């Protein structure tokens, strides 16, 4: 089976009003080339589920987001994502604000085809009082009340990995695969972009097979986009682009997202990469030290 | 062995005071978010509580804390096990963790806010990070706080604009839970050390930093602080502790954590 498609074909599968999960974490290993393709498209009214960074900021500021399901949105070294803040402060988006771990439980519930997973996380906080859709229930086994974290069923998941083969075997060799496996498993349609396309024999080596976190039947489509996580990191291939993020944040103060897009987005990923200095420059970005 | 230092900064005093929060924790993951909490956890692990566990702030547990900032090319961190973000919750929900973080607001119940200030929830005046992991942390394991600028905008008079973490508010107590389940072992600020060990979990003063008065602390706190007897002075770092702090923070990031990096003993 050959699951390879183009970024444009991938984004054409996303329809108005769909729920889209985006992998990665803050400024790390985000499927940014696919996000950029959304920005070039007409799709709108999305519900976005993410451990958010600039992916969320860009989608909010370009009017693509109806509702955001989030625990945080941050660029890490720039703690507050400027375009997400503006969207919230303007009242532009609906939100379902939850704990980081609740998001994991919601994705797991969807992946496991459960309506909810019980947890004590969220009790006693405004996570419960501000989210009427999250119910608190009695337990059949004890006298406590529990949060029934609802399944976060995704129409589409977008994730970026280091390497994949044409059948959708995906390798993440960086230090953390974040919750990408659960994003993929929670989705009806999991679209994976990869920095490198490899032969199936690449995974014969056991150490490489250990860096595959879901079965290929969970991957619906593979899009080969070298450098496709830029400006976020794809460790160990490249780090996140600090000067680019600083410039991006600057547009929130002056010019707005449209000016950022006018300068960088282009009509294709090739054009974008030319506008940010080329693929070699992306691959030369140093990894961060924590 | 333990010679009190004469010359130290307020940041270093706070690191040593904050390290005390982890002294009796035993074998738990110590997570210090931010420079001073991270150095505090590192100092505790390298001195009086070697059983603590620590991460590389990315995806591995370490048997030795990493120094902060850029390290030499030949540096090899002391990995112990992998612990990526999906596995961190297995630790959090087991309760075997003590986090120290710096919320934007802390109210009289010990509830905190990391999310939104002012306006309405639908349209806040100032949007911040989001609730992050605070809801889960607060109901699962002990959490201490570090506040670099002690004032009544942090220690607000009313309830937090958005409650990210559960505290000692009886009105929000979940069915079947007890207020005693919530653990806030220490609150370290640029003025003093406190906990919530007063009557009915009221905030309580434990020590004042050198030269700071009770009146100054109370004026800068939006609710009454419980005070019992004579309040001691926060102990000065020892030369040995300072040497460890310098080794853990070779680029002196601690100098940028408290406004103007004042000395530990007020001039």
Short mmCIF file of N, CA and C in Angstrom, two decimals, chain B residues 2 10 17 22 30 32 67-68 70 76 84 90 97 103-104 112 126 133-135 151 156 167 210 224 235 253 263 266:
data_model
loop_
_atom_site.label_atom_id
_atom_site.label_comp_id
_atom_site.label_asym_id
_atom_site.label_seq_id
_atom_site.Cartn_x
_atom_site.Cartn_y
_atom_site.Cartn_z
N UNK B 2 29.89 23.63 57.72
CA UNK B 2 28.83 24.55 57.29
C UNK B 2 29.12 25.98 57.76
N UNK B 10 20.35 37.75 47.10
CA UNK B 10 19.01 37.35 47.53
C UNK B 10 18.56 36.10 46.77
N UNK B 17 16.75 28.53 50.68
CA UNK B 17 15.48 28.41 51.42
C UNK B 17 14.53 27.48 50.68
N UNK B 22 12.33 20.44 49.82
CA UNK B 22 12.49 19.07 49.35
C UNK B 22 13.20 18.17 50.37
N UNK B 30 11.60 15.62 41.89
CA UNK B 30 11.61 17.04 42.24
C UNK B 30 11.64 17.84 40.94
N UNK B 32 11.58 21.50 39.50
CA UNK B 32 11.68 22.94 39.71
C UNK B 32 11.54 23.65 38.38
N UNK B 67 23.88 20.90 35.08
CA UNK B 67 24.06 22.34 35.24
C UNK B 67 23.17 23.09 34.25
N UNK B 68 22.80 24.33 34.58
CA UNK B 68 21.92 25.12 33.72
C UNK B 68 22.68 25.69 32.54
N UNK B 70 24.14 26.33 28.52
CA UNK B 70 25.02 25.66 27.58
C UNK B 70 26.14 24.93 28.32
N UNK B 76 28.41 14.79 29.22
CA UNK B 76 27.50 13.66 29.05
C UNK B 76 26.55 13.66 30.25
N UNK B 84 9.39 10.65 28.81
CA UNK B 84 8.79 11.66 27.93
C UNK B 84 7.48 12.16 28.49
N UNK B 90 2.19 9.35 34.38
CA UNK B 90 2.21 8.14 35.21
C UNK B 90 2.87 8.45 36.55
N UNK B 97 5.87 12.96 43.38
CA UNK B 97 6.47 14.13 42.76
C UNK B 97 6.23 15.32 43.67
N UNK B 103 3.30 30.68 40.07
CA UNK B 103 2.04 31.14 39.49
C UNK B 103 1.95 32.66 39.48
N UNK B 104 1.05 33.19 38.63
CA UNK B 104 0.86 34.63 38.54
C UNK B 104 0.04 35.16 39.70
N UNK B 112 -4.16 28.86 42.73
CA UNK B 112 -3.29 29.67 41.88
C UNK B 112 -3.92 29.88 40.51
N UNK B 126 -6.01 39.89 30.07
CA UNK B 126 -4.66 39.39 29.81
C UNK B 126 -4.70 37.87 29.77
N UNK B 133 -0.35 22.03 33.53
CA UNK B 133 -0.57 20.80 34.31
C UNK B 133 -0.98 21.10 35.74
N UNK B 134 -1.30 22.37 36.04
CA UNK B 134 -1.59 22.75 37.44
C UNK B 134 -2.78 22.00 38.05
N UNK B 135 -3.89 21.82 37.29
CA UNK B 135 -5.00 21.10 37.92
C UNK B 135 -4.59 19.70 38.39
N UNK B 151 4.12 40.77 46.08
CA UNK B 151 3.26 41.96 46.17
C UNK B 151 1.81 41.50 46.16
N UNK B 156 -3.27 38.07 45.92
CA UNK B 156 -4.41 38.96 45.73
C UNK B 156 -5.42 38.83 46.86
N UNK B 167 -6.94 24.35 45.95
CA UNK B 167 -6.33 24.79 47.19
C UNK B 167 -7.21 24.41 48.37
N UNK B 210 16.79 38.45 55.67
CA UNK B 210 17.52 39.47 56.45
C UNK B 210 17.09 40.90 56.08
N UNK B 224 -4.64 38.29 55.38
CA UNK B 224 -3.87 38.22 56.63
C UNK B 224 -2.96 36.98 56.68
N UNK B 235 17.83 31.43 57.11
CA UNK B 235 19.28 31.18 57.26
C UNK B 235 20.08 31.55 56.01
N UNK B 253 22.72 32.43 35.65
CA UNK B 253 21.33 32.78 35.27
C UNK B 253 20.55 33.26 36.49
N UNK B 263 21.61 42.14 47.03
CA UNK B 263 22.34 41.28 47.96
C UNK B 263 21.39 40.59 48.92
N UNK B 266 20.17 43.09 53.19
CA UNK B 266 19.84 44.42 52.68
C UNK B 266 20.86 45.45 53.13
#
